[in-house]
mmCIF file of C-alpha atoms in Angstrom:
data_model
loop_
_atom_site.group_PDB
_atom_site.id
_atom_site.type_symbol
_atom_site.label_atom_id
_atom_site.label_comp_id
_atom_site.label_asym_id
_atom_site.label_seq_id
_atom_site.Cartn_x
_atom_site.Cartn_y
_atom_site.Cartn_z
ATOM 1 C CA ASP D 10 -3.315 -88.908 72.926
ATOM 2 C CA ILE D 11 -3.848 -91.882 70.587
ATOM 3 C CA VAL D 12 -1.222 -94.329 69.313
ATOM 4 C CA VAL D 13 -2.182 -96.738 66.521
ATOM 5 C CA VAL D 14 -0.180 -99.996 66.677
ATOM 6 C CA PHE D 15 -0.444 -101.601 63.226
ATOM 7 C CA ASP D 16 0.513 -105.038 61.886
ATOM 8 C CA ILE D 17 2.024 -104.510 58.398
ATOM 9 C CA THR D 18 2.402 -108.130 57.292
ATOM 10 C CA GLU D 19 1.126 -109.031 53.808
ATOM 11 C CA SER D 20 -2.359 -110.159 54.917
ATOM 12 C CA MET D 21 -3.030 -106.701 56.384
ATOM 13 C CA GLY D 22 -2.952 -104.906 52.995
ATOM 14 C CA PRO D 23 -6.741 -104.291 52.788
ATOM 15 C CA PHE D 24 -6.761 -102.912 56.320
ATOM 16 C CA ILE D 25 -4.084 -100.337 55.460
ATOM 17 C CA GLU D 26 -6.419 -98.976 52.769
ATOM 18 C CA GLY D 27 -9.295 -99.003 55.260
ATOM 19 C CA LEU D 28 -7.237 -97.076 57.814
ATOM 20 C CA LYS D 29 -6.435 -94.422 55.193
ATOM 21 C CA GLU D 30 -10.174 -93.985 54.534
ATOM 22 C CA ALA D 31 -11.079 -93.797 58.213
ATOM 23 C CA THR D 32 -8.284 -91.538 59.516
ATOM 24 C CA ILE D 33 -9.668 -88.143 58.465
ATOM 25 C CA ASP D 34 -13.208 -88.965 59.642
ATOM 26 C CA PHE D 35 -11.773 -90.311 62.916
ATOM 27 C CA ALA D 36 -9.840 -87.080 63.541
ATOM 28 C CA ASP D 37 -12.795 -84.903 62.478
ATOM 29 C CA ARG D 38 -15.010 -86.555 65.092
ATOM 30 C CA LEU D 39 -12.486 -85.749 67.816
ATOM 31 C CA ALA D 40 -12.075 -82.166 66.605
ATOM 32 C CA LYS D 41 -15.853 -81.550 66.443
ATOM 33 C CA ALA D 42 -16.130 -82.812 70.014
ATOM 34 C CA ASN D 43 -13.516 -80.198 71.035
ATOM 35 C CA ARG D 44 -10.952 -82.897 71.810
ATOM 36 C CA ASP D 45 -7.363 -81.677 71.801
ATOM 37 C CA TYR D 46 -5.980 -84.796 70.125
ATOM 38 C CA ARG D 47 -2.558 -86.044 69.016
ATOM 39 C CA LEU D 48 -1.868 -89.144 66.900
ATOM 40 C CA GLY D 49 1.112 -91.525 66.879
ATOM 41 C CA LEU D 50 1.981 -94.654 64.877
ATOM 42 C CA VAL D 51 3.877 -97.882 65.643
ATOM 43 C CA THR D 52 4.184 -100.705 63.081
ATOM 44 C CA PHE D 53 5.363 -104.281 63.479
ATOM 45 C CA GLU D 54 5.657 -107.736 61.968
ATOM 46 C CA ASP D 55 8.034 -110.284 63.582
ATOM 47 C CA TYR D 56 9.815 -107.226 65.020
ATOM 48 C CA VAL D 57 8.919 -103.583 65.620
ATOM 49 C CA VAL D 58 9.385 -101.694 62.313
ATOM 50 C CA ARG D 59 8.371 -98.095 63.056
ATOM 51 C CA GLN D 60 9.220 -97.066 66.604
ATOM 52 C CA ASP D 61 9.491 -93.266 66.427
ATOM 53 C CA THR D 62 7.737 -92.085 69.598
ATOM 54 C CA VAL D 63 6.439 -88.837 68.096
ATOM 55 C CA PHE D 64 2.913 -87.403 68.011
ATOM 56 C CA THR D 65 1.303 -85.226 65.343
ATOM 57 C CA ARG D 66 -1.709 -82.922 65.684
ATOM 58 C CA SER D 67 -2.388 -83.145 61.939
ATOM 59 C CA ALA D 68 -4.737 -85.861 60.664
ATOM 60 C CA ARG D 69 -3.352 -85.297 57.163
ATOM 61 C CA GLU D 70 0.220 -85.889 58.332
ATOM 62 C CA PHE D 71 -0.896 -89.052 60.089
ATOM 63 C CA LYS D 72 -2.613 -90.165 56.876
ATOM 64 C CA SER D 73 0.662 -89.616 54.990
ATOM 65 C CA TRP D 74 2.407 -91.899 57.511
ATOM 66 C CA VAL D 75 -0.210 -94.590 56.899
ATOM 67 C CA GLY D 76 -0.046 -94.019 53.135
ATOM 68 C CA ALA D 77 3.658 -94.814 53.146
ATOM 69 C CA LEU D 78 3.095 -98.236 54.722
ATOM 70 C CA GLN D 79 3.816 -101.316 52.611
ATOM 71 C CA ALA D 80 2.315 -104.663 53.585
ATOM 72 C CA ALA D 81 4.869 -107.466 53.182
ATOM 73 C CA GLY D 82 6.395 -110.480 54.905
ATOM 74 C CA GLY D 83 4.838 -112.496 57.701
ATOM 75 C CA GLY D 84 5.941 -116.066 56.967
ATOM 76 C CA ASP D 85 4.772 -117.482 60.308
ATOM 77 C CA ILE D 86 1.373 -116.711 61.771
ATOM 78 C CA PRO D 87 2.148 -115.020 65.157
ATOM 79 C CA GLU D 88 3.592 -111.486 65.117
ATOM 80 C CA ASP D 89 5.474 -109.338 67.643
ATOM 81 C CA SER D 90 2.551 -107.238 68.910
ATOM 82 C CA LEU D 91 3.728 -107.366 72.553
ATOM 83 C CA ASP D 92 6.973 -105.469 71.890
ATOM 84 C CA ALA D 93 5.031 -103.015 69.699
ATOM 85 C CA LEU D 94 2.642 -102.294 72.578
ATOM 86 C CA VAL D 95 5.583 -101.643 74.915
ATOM 87 C CA VAL D 96 6.987 -99.142 72.378
ATOM 88 C CA ALA D 97 3.554 -97.455 72.349
ATOM 89 C CA SER D 98 3.629 -97.166 76.138
ATOM 90 C CA ARG D 99 6.845 -95.089 75.874
ATOM 91 C CA PHE D 100 5.303 -92.238 73.863
ATOM 92 C CA PRO D 101 5.363 -88.835 75.646
ATOM 93 C CA PHE D 102 1.719 -88.883 76.758
ATOM 94 C CA ARG D 103 0.444 -85.726 78.417
ATOM 95 C CA PRO D 104 -0.384 -86.297 82.113
ATOM 96 C CA GLU D 105 -3.778 -84.592 81.746
ATOM 97 C CA ALA D 106 -4.737 -86.430 78.521
ATOM 98 C CA GLN D 107 -6.777 -89.588 78.035
ATOM 99 C CA ALA D 108 -4.205 -92.054 76.677
ATOM 100 C CA VAL D 109 -5.390 -94.690 74.188
ATOM 101 C CA VAL D 110 -3.732 -97.390 72.083
ATOM 102 C CA ILE D 111 -5.553 -98.885 69.082
ATOM 103 C CA LEU D 112 -4.000 -102.263 68.194
ATOM 104 C CA ILE D 113 -4.834 -103.608 64.715
ATOM 105 C CA THR D 114 -3.690 -107.130 63.764
ATOM 106 C CA ASP D 115 -5.064 -110.316 62.208
ATOM 107 C CA ALA D 116 -2.570 -112.586 63.992
ATOM 108 C CA PRO D 117 -1.960 -113.825 67.547
ATOM 109 C CA ASN D 118 1.157 -112.651 69.371
ATOM 110 C CA HIS D 119 4.556 -114.186 69.951
ATOM 111 C CA PHE D 120 5.450 -114.638 73.637
ATOM 112 C CA ARG D 121 8.394 -115.821 75.716
ATOM 113 C CA GLY D 122 8.815 -119.595 75.492
ATOM 114 C CA ASP D 123 6.667 -120.080 72.363
ATOM 115 C CA GLY D 124 9.470 -121.877 70.475
ATOM 116 C CA SER D 125 9.860 -119.107 67.875
ATOM 117 C CA GLU D 126 13.658 -119.532 67.912
ATOM 118 C CA LYS D 127 13.234 -122.699 65.786
ATOM 119 C CA ASN D 128 12.059 -120.635 62.784
ATOM 120 C CA ASN D 129 14.222 -117.594 63.465
ATOM 121 C CA PRO D 130 17.355 -117.381 61.268
ATOM 122 C CA TYR D 131 19.162 -115.775 64.219
ATOM 123 C CA GLY D 132 18.269 -118.708 66.479
ATOM 124 C CA ARG D 133 16.580 -116.619 69.191
ATOM 125 C CA GLU D 134 13.034 -116.028 70.362
ATOM 126 C CA VAL D 135 11.087 -113.189 68.762
ATOM 127 C CA THR D 136 10.241 -111.666 72.160
ATOM 128 C CA GLN D 137 11.089 -112.070 75.819
ATOM 129 C CA LEU D 138 7.747 -110.615 76.926
ATOM 130 C CA MET D 139 4.577 -112.158 78.346
ATOM 131 C CA ALA D 140 1.112 -110.570 78.372
ATOM 132 C CA ASP D 141 1.393 -109.691 82.088
ATOM 133 C CA ASP D 142 4.664 -107.806 81.441
ATOM 134 C CA VAL D 143 2.927 -105.689 78.797
ATOM 135 C CA ILE D 144 -0.122 -105.071 80.994
ATOM 136 C CA ALA D 145 2.170 -103.752 83.738
ATOM 137 C CA GLU D 146 3.830 -101.303 81.296
ATOM 138 C CA LEU D 147 0.490 -100.142 79.898
ATOM 139 C CA LYS D 148 -1.003 -99.599 83.356
ATOM 140 C CA LYS D 149 2.103 -97.679 84.408
ATOM 141 C CA ALA D 150 1.402 -95.278 81.516
ATOM 142 C CA ASN D 151 -2.351 -95.311 82.332
ATOM 143 C CA LEU D 152 -3.221 -96.578 78.833
ATOM 144 C CA SER D 153 -6.444 -98.163 77.539
ATOM 145 C CA VAL D 154 -6.093 -100.626 74.653
ATOM 146 C CA PHE D 155 -8.754 -101.031 71.951
ATOM 147 C CA ALA D 156 -7.754 -104.229 70.137
ATOM 148 C CA ILE D 157 -9.076 -105.076 66.659
ATOM 149 C CA ALA D 158 -7.637 -108.569 66.705
ATOM 150 C CA PRO D 159 -8.466 -112.282 66.290
ATOM 151 C CA PRO D 160 -11.116 -113.736 68.633
ATOM 152 C CA PRO D 161 -10.183 -114.565 72.252
ATOM 153 C CA PHE D 162 -9.701 -118.293 71.635
ATOM 154 C CA VAL D 163 -7.109 -117.483 68.919
ATOM 155 C CA ALA D 164 -5.385 -114.511 70.606
ATOM 156 C CA PRO D 165 -6.171 -114.816 74.343
ATOM 157 C CA ASP D 166 -3.269 -112.525 75.321
ATOM 158 C CA LEU D 167 -4.562 -109.618 73.225
ATOM 159 C CA HIS D 168 -8.077 -110.066 74.598
ATOM 160 C CA LYS D 169 -6.640 -110.141 78.131
ATOM 161 C CA ILE D 170 -4.659 -106.931 77.525
ATOM 162 C CA ALA D 171 -7.746 -105.079 76.249
ATOM 163 C CA GLN D 172 -9.827 -106.235 79.227
ATOM 164 C CA ALA D 173 -7.129 -105.517 81.831
ATOM 165 C CA THR D 174 -6.561 -101.947 80.623
ATOM 166 C CA GLY D 175 -10.236 -100.979 80.502
ATOM 167 C CA GLY D 176 -10.387 -101.000 76.703
ATOM 168 C CA ARG D 177 -12.319 -103.244 74.353
ATOM 169 C CA HIS D 178 -11.669 -106.201 72.050
ATOM 170 C CA TYR D 179 -13.193 -106.302 68.533
ATOM 171 C CA ASN D 180 -13.141 -109.568 66.580
ATOM 172 C CA ILE D 181 -11.308 -108.849 63.309
ATOM 173 C CA VAL D 182 -12.527 -112.150 61.816
ATOM 174 C CA SER D 183 -16.239 -111.330 62.045
ATOM 175 C CA GLU D 184 -15.915 -107.517 62.037
ATOM 176 C CA GLY D 185 -13.118 -107.123 59.481
ATOM 177 C CA ARG D 186 -15.518 -106.338 56.618
ATOM 178 C CA ARG D 187 -16.583 -103.142 58.379
ATOM 179 C CA PHE D 188 -13.111 -102.073 59.459
ATOM 180 C CA PRO D 189 -13.539 -98.325 58.637
ATOM 181 C CA GLU D 190 -16.801 -98.391 60.644
ATOM 182 C CA LEU D 191 -14.947 -99.906 63.621
ATOM 183 C CA ILE D 192 -12.385 -97.097 63.551
ATOM 184 C CA GLY D 193 -15.297 -94.624 63.410
ATOM 185 C CA GLU D 194 -17.008 -96.403 66.320
ATOM 186 C CA ILE D 195 -13.856 -96.082 68.436
ATOM 187 C CA GLY D 196 -13.674 -92.411 67.432
ATOM 188 C CA ARG D 197 -17.288 -91.877 68.550
ATOM 189 C CA SER D 198 -16.520 -93.615 71.834
ATOM 190 C CA LEU D 199 -13.484 -91.423 72.507
ATOM 191 C CA ALA D 200 -15.356 -88.274 71.451
ATOM 192 C CA SER D 201 -18.349 -88.915 73.715
ATOM 193 C CA GLN D 202 -16.996 -90.978 76.605
ATOM 194 C CA TYR D 203 -15.952 -89.628 79.982
ATOM 195 C CA PHE D 204 -14.150 -91.594 82.692
ATOM 196 C CA LEU D 205 -15.198 -90.847 86.270
ATOM 197 C CA THR D 206 -13.515 -92.054 89.433
ATOM 198 C CA TYR D 207 -15.618 -92.301 92.584
ATOM 199 C CA VAL D 208 -14.025 -92.195 96.035
ATOM 200 C CA SER D 209 -16.356 -93.162 98.855
ATOM 201 C CA PRO D 210 -16.737 -90.641 101.701
ATOM 202 C CA ARG D 211 -17.166 -93.677 104.000
ATOM 203 C CA PRO D 212 -13.933 -95.678 103.612
ATOM 204 C CA VAL D 213 -14.963 -98.414 106.028
ATOM 205 C CA GLU D 214 -15.867 -102.037 105.395
ATOM 206 C CA ASP D 215 -19.110 -102.197 107.349
ATOM 207 C CA GLY D 216 -20.982 -104.838 105.352
ATOM 208 C CA THR D 217 -23.592 -102.379 104.042
ATOM 209 C CA ARG D 218 -25.129 -102.043 100.597
ATOM 210 C CA ARG D 219 -24.614 -98.533 99.249
ATOM 211 C CA ALA D 220 -26.208 -96.637 96.380
ATOM 212 C CA VAL D 221 -24.365 -94.193 94.129
ATOM 213 C CA THR D 222 -26.285 -91.694 91.992
ATOM 214 C CA LEU D 223 -24.747 -89.877 89.032
ATOM 215 C CA LYS D 224 -26.658 -86.809 87.846
ATOM 216 C CA VAL D 225 -25.626 -84.910 84.708
ATOM 217 C CA THR D 226 -27.053 -81.495 83.820
ATOM 218 C CA TYR D 227 -26.184 -79.914 80.475
ATOM 219 C CA GLN D 228 -27.849 -76.803 79.059
ATOM 220 C CA ASP D 229 -31.607 -77.507 79.155
ATOM 221 C CA GLY D 230 -31.342 -81.277 79.649
ATOM 222 C CA GLU D 231 -30.419 -83.581 82.480
ATOM 223 C CA GLY D 232 -30.082 -87.286 83.149
ATOM 224 C CA GLU D 233 -29.603 -89.546 86.134
ATOM 225 C CA ALA D 234 -28.254 -93.064 86.652
ATOM 226 C CA GLN D 235 -28.020 -95.188 89.792
ATOM 227 C CA ILE D 236 -26.019 -98.211 90.806
ATOM 228 C CA ALA D 237 -25.593 -100.063 94.099
ATOM 229 C CA TYR D 238 -22.658 -102.043 95.409
ATOM 230 C CA GLN D 239 -22.097 -104.338 98.369
ATOM 231 C CA VAL D 240 -19.328 -103.455 100.813
ATOM 232 C CA ARG D 241 -17.573 -106.434 102.332
ATOM 233 C CA GLY D 242 -16.994 -106.610 106.060
ATOM 234 C CA VAL D 243 -18.892 -107.154 109.323
ATOM 235 C CA GLY D 244 -21.901 -105.019 110.215
ATOM 236 C CA GLY D 245 -21.201 -102.569 113.017
ATOM 237 C CA ALA D 246 -17.617 -101.735 112.037
ATOM 238 C CA ARG D 247 -16.610 -98.171 112.815
ATOM 239 C CA MET D 248 -13.925 -95.696 111.848
ATOM 240 C CA VAL D 249 -11.047 -95.099 114.253
ATOM 241 C CA THR D 250 -10.015 -91.459 114.412
ATOM 242 C CA PRO D 251 -6.287 -91.094 115.142
ATOM 243 C CA SER D 252 -5.666 -89.636 118.587
ATOM 244 C CA SER D 253 -4.476 -86.038 118.716
ATOM 245 C CA VAL D 254 -3.063 -86.467 122.239
ATOM 246 C CA PRO D 255 0.737 -86.112 122.232
ATOM 247 C CA GLY D 256 2.489 -89.368 123.086
ATOM 248 C CA ALA D 257 -0.599 -91.513 122.451
ATOM 249 C CA PRO D 258 0.140 -94.796 120.630
ATOM 250 C CA PRO D 259 -0.908 -94.780 116.952
ATOM 251 C CA ALA D 260 -3.960 -96.780 115.960
ATOM 252 C CA GLY D 261 -3.091 -100.076 114.281
ATOM 253 C CA SER D 262 -5.962 -99.897 111.809
ATOM 254 C CA ALA D 263 -8.412 -97.353 110.424
ATOM 255 C CA VAL D 264 -11.272 -99.683 111.405
ATOM 256 C CA SER D 265 -11.950 -101.579 114.631
ATOM 257 C CA TYR D 266 -14.592 -104.123 115.563
ATOM 258 C CA GLY D 267 -16.201 -104.812 118.922
ATOM 259 C CA TRP D 268 -16.340 -108.367 120.332
ATOM 260 C CA TRP D 269 -20.079 -108.257 119.849
ATOM 261 C CA ASN D 270 -19.630 -108.017 116.049
ATOM 262 C CA LEU D 271 -18.673 -111.698 116.092
ATOM 263 C CA VAL D 272 -20.620 -113.039 119.090
ATOM 264 C CA VAL D 273 -24.051 -111.564 118.278
ATOM 265 C CA PRO D 274 -24.290 -113.050 114.735
ATOM 266 C CA LEU D 275 -23.144 -116.446 116.045
ATOM 267 C CA LEU D 276 -25.775 -116.419 118.812
ATOM 268 C CA ALA D 277 -28.456 -115.379 116.308
ATOM 269 C CA CYS D 278 -27.533 -118.226 113.928
ATOM 270 C CA ALA D 279 -27.549 -120.759 116.773
ATOM 271 C CA GLY D 280 -30.975 -119.531 117.921
ATOM 272 C CA LEU D 281 -32.439 -119.760 114.418
ATOM 273 C CA LEU D 282 -31.120 -123.292 113.928
ATOM 274 C CA LEU D 283 -32.539 -124.399 117.285
ATOM 275 C CA LEU D 284 -35.926 -122.775 116.555
ATOM 276 C CA ALA D 285 -36.072 -124.356 113.088
ATOM 277 C CA ARG D 286 -35.303 -127.789 114.507
ATOM 278 C CA VAL D 287 -37.969 -127.526 117.222
ATOM 279 C CA ARG D 288 -40.619 -126.261 114.809
ATOM 280 C CA LEU D 289 -39.835 -128.785 112.058
ATOM 281 C CA ASN D 290 -39.871 -131.735 114.451
ATOM 282 C CA ALA D 291 -43.397 -130.780 115.489
ATOM 283 C CA LEU D 292 -44.721 -130.875 111.921
ATOM 284 C CA PRO D 293 -46.377 -133.947 110.329
ATOM 285 C CA ALA D 294 -44.260 -135.999 107.933
ATOM 286 C CA GLU D 295 -46.481 -135.052 104.964
ATOM 287 C CA VAL D 296 -45.906 -131.329 105.582
ATOM 288 C CA LEU D 297 -42.160 -131.845 106.000
ATOM 289 C CA SER D 298 -42.087 -133.686 102.670
ATOM 290 C CA ARG D 299 -43.893 -130.830 100.922
ATOM 291 C CA LEU D 300 -41.564 -128.248 102.473
ATOM 292 C CA ALA D 301 -38.513 -130.178 101.315
ATOM 293 C CA SER D 302 -39.930 -130.462 97.815
ATOM 294 C CA ALA D 303 -40.804 -126.737 97.647
ATOM 295 C CA SER D 304 -37.377 -125.653 98.854
ATOM 296 C CA GLY D 305 -35.520 -127.968 96.469
ATOM 297 C CA LEU D 306 -34.082 -130.125 99.262
ATOM 298 C CA ALA D 307 -35.560 -133.294 97.794
ATOM 299 C CA SER D 308 -33.676 -132.856 94.521
ATOM 300 C CA PRO D 309 -29.942 -132.270 94.142
ATOM 301 C CA GLY D 310 -30.468 -130.564 90.762
ATOM 302 C CA PRO D 311 -30.811 -126.814 90.228
ATOM 303 C CA THR D 312 -34.120 -125.177 91.058
ATOM 304 C CA PRO D 313 -35.894 -124.000 87.919
ATOM 305 C CA SER D 314 -36.666 -120.318 87.684
ATOM 306 C CA THR D 315 -40.275 -119.380 88.254
ATOM 307 C CA SER D 316 -40.170 -115.767 87.172
ATOM 308 C CA GLY D 317 -42.787 -114.886 84.555
ATOM 309 C CA PRO D 318 -42.816 -112.541 81.574
ATOM 310 C CA VAL D 319 -41.607 -109.002 82.171
ATOM 311 C CA THR D 320 -43.233 -105.853 80.826
ATOM 312 C CA PRO D 321 -41.814 -102.333 81.082
ATOM 313 C CA GLU D 322 -43.232 -100.399 84.016
ATOM 314 C CA LYS D 323 -42.982 -97.027 82.256
ATOM 315 C CA PRO D 324 -42.006 -95.646 78.844
ATOM 316 C CA ALA D 325 -38.293 -95.225 78.132
ATOM 317 C CA PRO D 326 -36.582 -92.748 75.755
ATOM 318 C CA TYR D 327 -35.069 -95.654 73.786
ATOM 319 C CA ALA D 328 -36.325 -98.741 71.990
ATOM 320 C CA ARG D 329 -35.734 -102.067 73.723
ATOM 321 C CA LEU D 330 -36.385 -105.799 73.881
ATOM 322 C CA VAL D 331 -38.148 -106.935 77.067
ATOM 323 C CA ARG D 332 -37.636 -110.541 78.175
ATOM 324 C CA GLN D 333 -40.683 -112.826 78.263
ATOM 325 C CA SER D 334 -38.976 -116.174 78.919
ATOM 326 C CA PRO D 335 -38.731 -117.157 82.615
ATOM 327 C CA ILE D 336 -34.912 -117.299 82.593
ATOM 328 C CA ASP D 337 -33.489 -115.093 85.327
ATOM 329 C CA GLU D 338 -29.873 -115.138 84.129
ATOM 330 C CA VAL D 339 -30.918 -113.424 80.878
ATOM 331 C CA PRO D 340 -31.035 -109.598 81.050
ATOM 332 C CA ARG D 341 -34.490 -108.256 81.932
ATOM 333 C CA GLU D 342 -34.279 -105.661 79.180
ATOM 334 C CA ILE D 343 -31.993 -105.022 76.208
ATOM 335 C CA ALA D 344 -31.881 -101.269 75.621
ATOM 336 C CA PHE D 345 -31.040 -99.993 72.130
ATOM 337 C CA SER D 346 -29.126 -96.979 73.441
ATOM 338 C CA ARG D 347 -26.655 -97.056 70.526
ATOM 339 C CA ASP D 348 -27.018 -97.190 66.753
ATOM 340 C CA GLU D 349 -25.641 -100.727 66.608
ATOM 341 C CA ILE D 350 -25.647 -103.524 69.177
ATOM 342 C CA LEU D 351 -24.094 -107.007 68.963
ATOM 343 C CA ILE D 352 -25.974 -109.718 70.895
ATOM 344 C CA GLY D 353 -24.523 -113.122 71.776
ATOM 345 C CA ARG D 354 -22.828 -115.340 74.335
ATOM 346 C CA GLY D 355 -19.234 -114.159 73.715
ATOM 347 C CA GLU D 356 -17.381 -111.634 75.858
ATOM 348 C CA GLU D 357 -16.871 -109.353 72.851
ATOM 349 C CA CYS D 358 -20.633 -108.752 72.505
ATOM 350 C CA ASP D 359 -22.348 -105.525 73.606
ATOM 351 C CA VAL D 360 -25.156 -107.553 75.211
ATOM 352 C CA ILE D 361 -24.145 -110.918 76.668
ATOM 353 C CA ILE D 362 -26.882 -113.565 77.033
ATOM 354 C CA PRO D 363 -25.420 -116.481 79.038
ATOM 355 C CA HIS D 364 -27.718 -119.214 77.664
ATOM 356 C CA ALA D 365 -26.792 -122.476 75.912
ATOM 357 C CA SER D 366 -29.091 -121.771 72.938
ATOM 358 C CA ILE D 367 -27.298 -118.494 72.113
ATOM 359 C CA SER D 368 -24.361 -118.471 69.675
ATOM 360 C CA ARG D 369 -21.155 -116.601 70.494
ATOM 361 C CA GLU D 370 -22.213 -113.845 68.079
ATOM 362 C CA HIS D 371 -25.908 -114.486 67.506
ATOM 363 C CA ALA D 372 -27.625 -111.329 66.253
ATOM 364 C CA ARG D 373 -27.077 -107.657 65.531
ATOM 365 C CA VAL D 374 -29.501 -104.728 65.813
ATOM 366 C CA LYS D 375 -28.893 -101.630 63.665
ATOM 367 C CA LYS D 376 -30.752 -98.341 63.762
ATOM 368 C CA LEU D 377 -31.441 -97.433 60.140
ATOM 369 C CA LYS D 378 -33.725 -94.823 58.536
ATOM 370 C CA PRO D 379 -36.879 -97.027 58.634
ATOM 371 C CA GLY D 380 -36.178 -97.997 62.270
ATOM 372 C CA HIS D 381 -34.405 -100.780 64.169
ATOM 373 C CA VAL D 382 -33.463 -103.758 61.991
ATOM 374 C CA LEU D 383 -32.617 -107.165 63.503
ATOM 375 C CA PHE D 384 -30.020 -109.307 61.680
ATOM 376 C CA ASP D 385 -29.317 -112.978 62.365
ATOM 377 C CA LEU D 386 -25.560 -113.716 62.188
ATOM 378 C CA LYS D 387 -25.906 -117.286 60.866
ATOM 379 C CA SER D 388 -26.562 -118.484 64.419
ATOM 380 C CA LYS D 389 -26.951 -122.191 65.225
ATOM 381 C CA ASN D 390 -30.443 -121.972 66.741
ATOM 382 C CA GLY D 391 -31.721 -119.072 64.662
ATOM 383 C CA THR D 392 -33.521 -115.786 65.267
ATOM 384 C CA TYR D 393 -37.308 -115.547 64.946
ATOM 385 C CA VAL D 394 -39.787 -112.675 64.640
ATOM 386 C CA ASN D 395 -43.444 -113.478 65.347
ATOM 387 C CA GLY D 396 -42.557 -117.171 65.154
ATOM 388 C CA ARG D 397 -40.882 -117.027 61.722
ATOM 389 C CA PRO D 398 -37.119 -117.508 61.135
ATOM 390 C CA ILE D 399 -35.435 -114.388 59.743
ATOM 391 C CA GLY D 400 -32.203 -113.258 58.140
ATOM 392 C CA GLU D 401 -33.072 -109.620 58.726
ATOM 393 C CA ASN D 402 -36.285 -107.964 59.842
ATOM 394 C CA LEU D 403 -37.533 -104.448 60.594
ATOM 395 C CA LEU D 404 -38.836 -104.414 64.175
ATOM 396 C CA LYS D 405 -42.196 -102.853 65.026
ATOM 397 C CA ASP D 406 -43.986 -102.302 68.341
ATOM 398 C CA GLY D 407 -45.288 -105.459 69.959
ATOM 399 C CA MET D 408 -43.380 -107.895 67.738
ATOM 400 C CA THR D 409 -42.276 -111.121 69.429
ATOM 401 C CA VAL D 410 -38.555 -111.781 69.012
ATOM 402 C CA ARG D 411 -36.967 -115.145 69.832
ATOM 403 C CA ILE D 412 -33.165 -115.310 69.995
ATOM 404 C CA GLY D 413 -32.230 -118.958 70.314
ATOM 405 C CA GLU D 414 -34.697 -120.173 72.944
ATOM 406 C CA VAL D 415 -35.066 -116.808 74.710
ATOM 407 C CA GLU D 416 -38.192 -114.800 73.878
ATOM 408 C CA PHE D 417 -38.559 -111.024 73.992
ATOM 409 C CA VAL D 418 -41.109 -108.400 72.955
ATOM 410 C CA PHE D 419 -39.960 -105.289 71.082
ATOM 411 C CA TYR D 420 -41.115 -101.876 72.367
ATOM 412 C CA GLY D 421 -40.318 -98.608 70.580
ATOM 413 C CA ALA D 422 -38.965 -95.465 72.222
ATOM 414 C CA ASN D 423 -41.378 -93.640 74.575
ATOM 415 C CA ARG D 424 -43.943 -96.398 74.073
ATOM 416 C CA GLN D 425 -46.499 -96.570 76.909
ATOM 417 C CA VAL D 426 -47.347 -100.192 77.739
#
């Protein structure tokens, strides 16, 4: 069940035409993926215009709704997207359906206390809502919001709503030119994405690190992915099974700890400190100085990373960039598992590289007929292939790619290194 929440102020005219183009393709993707879909529409400017909470199963009927839209008005910059999202949350979503809202606007939102009553002819604020109020309503309806909206520093509330509901935020400023493609990308995501919830069979905080393996088998193919997570708590915790003896007092907690869970670690720490002090005092001053220097104790600054270049250990079924620069906070490998990947420092990017030399939206990789093509997005520090600055470049096996100051090597799919 998908509700499109659309800003119909004058500046959104081109996007209305783009939505008309993309609607049929969007619905076709869902139908081909055997998705039982329904579409709804909410429109807004400084107030909610269309608020009929009805769904249609016909892409053509939905297109007729969009075709009837007229872009007009919008004297001030912010619009009433928060109230429009609340209207969307009140649609009759099916309990068994994946519920999605697609918000499309080029303006930030009004919010309670923003002073909008000064420009309102009725002398009152446009909305009484805050972002957290809307998030609560959306979560109550179990909705995910895909927001095609201004960047986070312009519309932080809309970015927050998309993040909090498990959706995604697309920057309409930099991505607006490919608006129909964005709608198609969201359609592909909904047509191919499954949401899984994992409930641990060991609901106890025992301080262990646990691995989860997901294995998918379909027809003649199969795939496997693994992830590990750290459980908080003290090692040695145990489950308390409620007593079945009549009249026995109920257990106060599902988990209990023995006194030794606290005493043993404390004794071990004290012993290690004492041993370290005895051993270090027996060492010559020159050795102590070298130890301090090696461990970073002699310098209050951060310890530089010493990790070297990385090469893939085995071939992978996808092309990828493998990091060569000794910068541990940068991903070890950037896998081209999709047809298009945005690389940069901003939260809206598909691959986030947290390095000062990387622009917010630095580069884009597209899979085209000749192969993977790397595009520089007018970044501050540039993108280089084999040491030469590029605007766009077809990537081939073994090419050196430098994004900002971070160097990678490109390896094609199933390439043995």
